[in-house]
Coordinates of C-alpha atoms in Angstrom, one line a residue:
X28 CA -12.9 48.8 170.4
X29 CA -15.6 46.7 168.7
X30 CA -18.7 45.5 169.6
X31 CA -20.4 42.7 168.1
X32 CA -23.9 42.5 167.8
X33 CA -26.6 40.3 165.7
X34 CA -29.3 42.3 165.1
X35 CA -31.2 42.1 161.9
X36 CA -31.6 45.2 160.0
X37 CA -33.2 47.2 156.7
X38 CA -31.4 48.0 154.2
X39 CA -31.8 50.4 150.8
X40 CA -29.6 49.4 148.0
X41 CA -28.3 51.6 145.2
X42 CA -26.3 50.1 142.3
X43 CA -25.3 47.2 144.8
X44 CA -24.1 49.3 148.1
X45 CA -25.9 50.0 150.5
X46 CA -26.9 53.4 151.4
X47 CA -29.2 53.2 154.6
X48 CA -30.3 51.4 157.3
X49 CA -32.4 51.1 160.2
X50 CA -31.4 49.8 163.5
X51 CA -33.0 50.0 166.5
X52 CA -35.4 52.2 164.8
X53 CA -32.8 54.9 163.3
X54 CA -32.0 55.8 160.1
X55 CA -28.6 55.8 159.4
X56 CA -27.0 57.3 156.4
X57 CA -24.2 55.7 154.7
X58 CA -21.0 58.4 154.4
X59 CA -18.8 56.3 152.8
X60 CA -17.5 52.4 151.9
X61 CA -14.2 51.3 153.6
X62 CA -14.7 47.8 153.2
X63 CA -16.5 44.8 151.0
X64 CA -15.7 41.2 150.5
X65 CA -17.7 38.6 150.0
X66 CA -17.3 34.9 152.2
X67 CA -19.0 31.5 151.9
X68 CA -20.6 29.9 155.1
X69 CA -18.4 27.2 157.0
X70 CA -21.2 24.5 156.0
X71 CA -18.3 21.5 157.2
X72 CA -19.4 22.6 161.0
X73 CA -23.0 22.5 160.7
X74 CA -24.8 19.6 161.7
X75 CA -26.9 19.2 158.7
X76 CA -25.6 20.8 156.0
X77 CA -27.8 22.2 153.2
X78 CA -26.5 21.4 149.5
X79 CA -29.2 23.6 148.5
X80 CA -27.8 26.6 149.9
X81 CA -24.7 28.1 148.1
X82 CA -24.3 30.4 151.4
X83 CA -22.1 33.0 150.3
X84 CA -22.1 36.1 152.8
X85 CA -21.2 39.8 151.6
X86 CA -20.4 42.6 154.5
X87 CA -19.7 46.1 154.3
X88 CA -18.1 48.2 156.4
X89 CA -19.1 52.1 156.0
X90 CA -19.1 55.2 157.9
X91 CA -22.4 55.8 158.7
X92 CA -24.9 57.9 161.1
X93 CA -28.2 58.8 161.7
X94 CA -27.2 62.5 162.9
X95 CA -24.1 64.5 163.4
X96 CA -22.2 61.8 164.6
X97 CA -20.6 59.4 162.3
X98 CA -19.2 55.7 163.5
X99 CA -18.0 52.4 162.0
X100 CA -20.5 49.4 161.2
X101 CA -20.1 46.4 159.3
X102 CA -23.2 45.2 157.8
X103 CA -23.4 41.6 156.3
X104 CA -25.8 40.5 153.7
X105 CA -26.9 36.2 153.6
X106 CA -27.0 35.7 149.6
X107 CA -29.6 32.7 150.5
X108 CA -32.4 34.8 152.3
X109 CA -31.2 38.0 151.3
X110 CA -31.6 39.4 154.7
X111 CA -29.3 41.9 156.4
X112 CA -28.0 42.3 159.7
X113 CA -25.7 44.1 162.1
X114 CA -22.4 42.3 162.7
X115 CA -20.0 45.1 164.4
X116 CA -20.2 48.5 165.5
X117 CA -16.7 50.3 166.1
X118 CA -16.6 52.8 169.0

């Protein structure tokens, strides 16, 4: 079962994975990569679409935790703002 969320979040970086983040205020270490791909935003259903923004979209999916307990989480990065947030969390 998955849970989808939209919470923004920090992330470290090392050689273009990611390796940590925090949400809701926990540090969780990343165990391992299952998943990357990289999409482009649907800009034909915006309103107002931005020519200026190329937005392209990169998620993750890793095992992570912040203790003994390891789940599922996809992480996606917006190339435009480079800002991070938390898309799903697998239970």
């Amino acid at each position: 079962m998955t849970r989808v969320f939209g919470d923004p979040v920090d992330v470290w970086v090392t050689d273009g994975r990611p390796v940590r983040f925090v949400w809701r205020e926990r540090v969780y270490t990343v165990r391992r990569v299952l998943e990357h791909w990289v999409t482009t935003r649907d800009w034909w259903r915006e309103q107002q679409p931005d020519a200026e923004v190329t937005g392209e979209r990169e998620f993750w999916r890793v095992e992570a935790s912040p203790d003994d307990e390891i789940g599922v989480y996809e992480l996606r990065r917006d190339a435009a703002t480079d800002t991070w947030m938390l898309s799903r969390v697998w239970d």
